[in-house]
Structures are given as structure tokens and as C-alpha cells.
Amino acid sequence: MAKKPATKPASAPTPKAAPVADSGPGANLQRPAAEVLYAAELDKLAERDKAQPKPKGWKLTPRSVLSFVLGDEDMGLAPKFVGSRAFLERAIVALATNRGLMLIGEPGTAKSYLSELLAAGISGDSTLTVQGSAGTTEDNIKYSWNYALLLAEGPSERSLVPAPVYRGMREGKIVRFEEITRCPIEIQDTLLSVLSDRVLAIPELDGPERSLFAQAGFNVIATANTRDRGVNDMSAALKRRFNFETVQPIGSIEDEMALVTREAGKMLARAAIPVSLQADVVEVLVTTFHELRHGKTGDGKALEPLSTAMSTAEAVSCAYAAGIHAYYYGGGDVEPAHLVQHLVGTALKDAPDDVKKLSGYFNHVMKGRKRGAWPAYYEARKHLP
Ligand SMILES: Nc1ncnc2c1ncn2[C@@H]1O[C@H](COP(=O)(O)OP(=O)(O)OP(=O)(O)O)[C@@H](O)[C@H]1O
Ligand SMILES: [Mg+2]
């Protein structure tokens, strides 16, 4: 924990000069796609896999996809997704079969991130993505028309505007379908023939162009959140065409601390913000999220869980926000008070009871903790509403 006075001078200290942001791939993008960010890793793996047998249409062998997703120190591959190897092997194998992969789980367990990494590793392209919502239409999934060309020339391949599934089938790539259960069932069912017969009918065209047969390499990774509308909102027929895998939240506090330090550190580095996230500060943050998520403290005392998910993804965002706060309004080190201020916006959304539960957690659980950053964190409860 930083050795700093607890109270800060009224005038904010001048922030340290920001270093030049990472000048690597996509340096000016807010969030480059995985295949851009990790282009060098993918090239290295592709080179190694040149003569290796791989599923048809795949850029890498299943073994390399696994190394890419999990990271491999010896090969210089950055750690990315934290999860069990057995789970990932099953997920990767599912994508080489005739069924799609459905990733289900609690919010913020990296379902989307994992599907992006898998698509980048297998197809070298994670951008063929349909975002499911109540307003998703078949056009957003399959194809639509350029109406000016349609009127001028009639339906033709030239006037057809391909959507992700059309492109994935034509190019033999993985298509990501985010939050599929938020779409109406009849829209989800657009995927039935695509997944079983691997063919897309285009009735407006004539001759052989009426059917688009999928190239090898095409498959679908769908994600669904078990807290929003669940997989009950899916037809049995579509469920049969997917292999279901549950993405579990990170089990150990140590692993979650390492992940939050790494991910928030990466985001701060990209934003050229040179603040340090000390281990004891990360510990209080991650422990808070972990305990409130599971509804019990590390030593087994029951807590009233909040109505919000308190996911790992939110813990990362909270650490990132605290880092920005510390840089622009503080002295450059993330203090427990910065964490509490950003914890409020994450933990307290619209349920009035949650304010009481969070205050109860600070007053009853945290009060007794005397180690590391806990006392300063407890003092910072004045920032709670
Ligand atoms: N097991 C994990 N491995 C790596 N990163 C993780 C893990 N769990 C959470 N994260 C963090 O969460 C972020 C990704 O969250 P993502 O949006 O993919 O979750 P999600 O499960 O799709 O959430 P939602 O249900 O809200 O869509 C990652 O960028 C990372 O910072
Ligand atoms: Mg998601």
C-alpha cells in the first residue's frame, strides 16, 4: 500500500507526465479486436502449425488455439482467459464438430471475451458478430439488400448485403452470436437450418445462388447470460444444435486478484496512465466483489448478497476507474478511497435495499479487519451514499 498521507491537500497534486501510450497494434483504438492486438502471437502460432493437421478451415491447430486463449509463458503468449483447461478443450472441440458452441453463465464471467479469443484463434477474425436484442431481425443475422441496386438491377449477389452468418458461411469462419436469448425465439430459429444442414436459403436469387453452402471452418459461438432471459427462451430444436458449456466465475481470490491486476494494468497502460495498483489495494477490492457475489465472507459468515452481479468484469472496471481517478485527482497511487467511490457506481444500481446491505458489509465485516489496506478502506465508507 502506498505510504501517503490519509488526507490530501485541497489542491490536487499535478499528475505525473503521462508516457506515450503503447504504440503497438491498434494503439489509437479504444479496444482493438483480439486478432489485431495479438497479431504477432497468432502469426507465431500459425508458423508453428504450418505442417500440422488441423480441422478444415481452421487457421491454427486445436492445441495452438488452447495455448493462445490460456497463454503460454515459454512461447511468449500473454495470459488471457482464466479457466480450466478441460473446459476449454471441450469448447474448442465442440467448434470442430457439426454443432455450435453455447457459452452460458453469470454476467461478467468473460463469455464474450472467450468467444472473441476463440474466433480470433480459429478464424483469425472475431468481428463476425451478431448482437442479440429484442430488436434483432433476420436481416441482421443473414443478409439484407442494397435497395438502390435492388430497384435498379433486381435481386443479385451484387445487391445483397451480407450479414455475419452469410459471411461466416461464405468465408468459412466462426460467427459470434452475443446474448442470443435476448432475441425472440423465431429470430433465434433462423439458425436451425444453418446449423443442421449448413446451408442458407436465399429465395430471392435464381439458380445455384439460391443456396449458400457453408465453407469448412464455419461454426457459431453463441453466448447467453443466466441472469437475464435464460436459455428457457430457446426452442428445444435449437438447443439440440448447440453444445452447452457453462463458464464458471473465477473460484479463487488469488486468481481473481492476479487477473484484476493484469487486466486493469493493461487498460491503464493503453490509456497511458502510470498509476500503480498495489497488491493490498487489489486485495480489498477483489475480496469485496468475491464476498458480495457469493454472499459469504472468507471465514464462512453469511452475507446478504446484493442484487447486482458483482462480476469479475466489473471488478476490473472498478480498478481501472480508480486508477484514472488516482491519476487525475490524486497523487498517482490508487487509494482505498478511490476504490470505494467507484464501487458505489458498480454495486448500487436501482435496488434501495442494496445501500443498506453494502453499508452493513462495511460496518460489520470490514470493521474487524486490521491488516493491509482494510482500515483505510473501512474509513472510506464515508463515500457510501
Ligand atoms: N475467467 C476470466 N478470464 C479472463 N478475464 C475475465 C474472466 N472473468 C472475467 N474477466 C474479465 O471480464 C472481462 C470480460 O467480460 P465479458 O464482457 O466477456 O463477460 P460476459 O460474461 O460476456 O458478460 P455479460 O454476461 O455481461 O455479457 C474481461 O475483459 C476480463 O477483464
Ligand atoms: Mg457478454
PDB file of C-alpha atoms and ligand atoms in Angstrom, residues 111-112 178-179 223, ligand 2:
ATOM      1  CA  LYS A 111     -18.253 -15.341 -22.127  1.00  0.00           C
ATOM      2  CA  SER A 112     -17.923 -12.629 -24.747  1.00  0.00           C
ATOM      3  CA  GLU A 178     -23.940 -12.473 -28.445  1.00  0.00           C
ATOM      4  CA  GLU A 179     -26.796 -12.692 -25.940  1.00  0.00           C
ATOM      5  CA  THR A 223     -23.440 -16.604 -25.535  1.00  0.00           C
TER       6      THR A 223
HETATM    7 MG    MG B   2     -21.143 -10.749 -22.915  1.00  0.00          MG
END
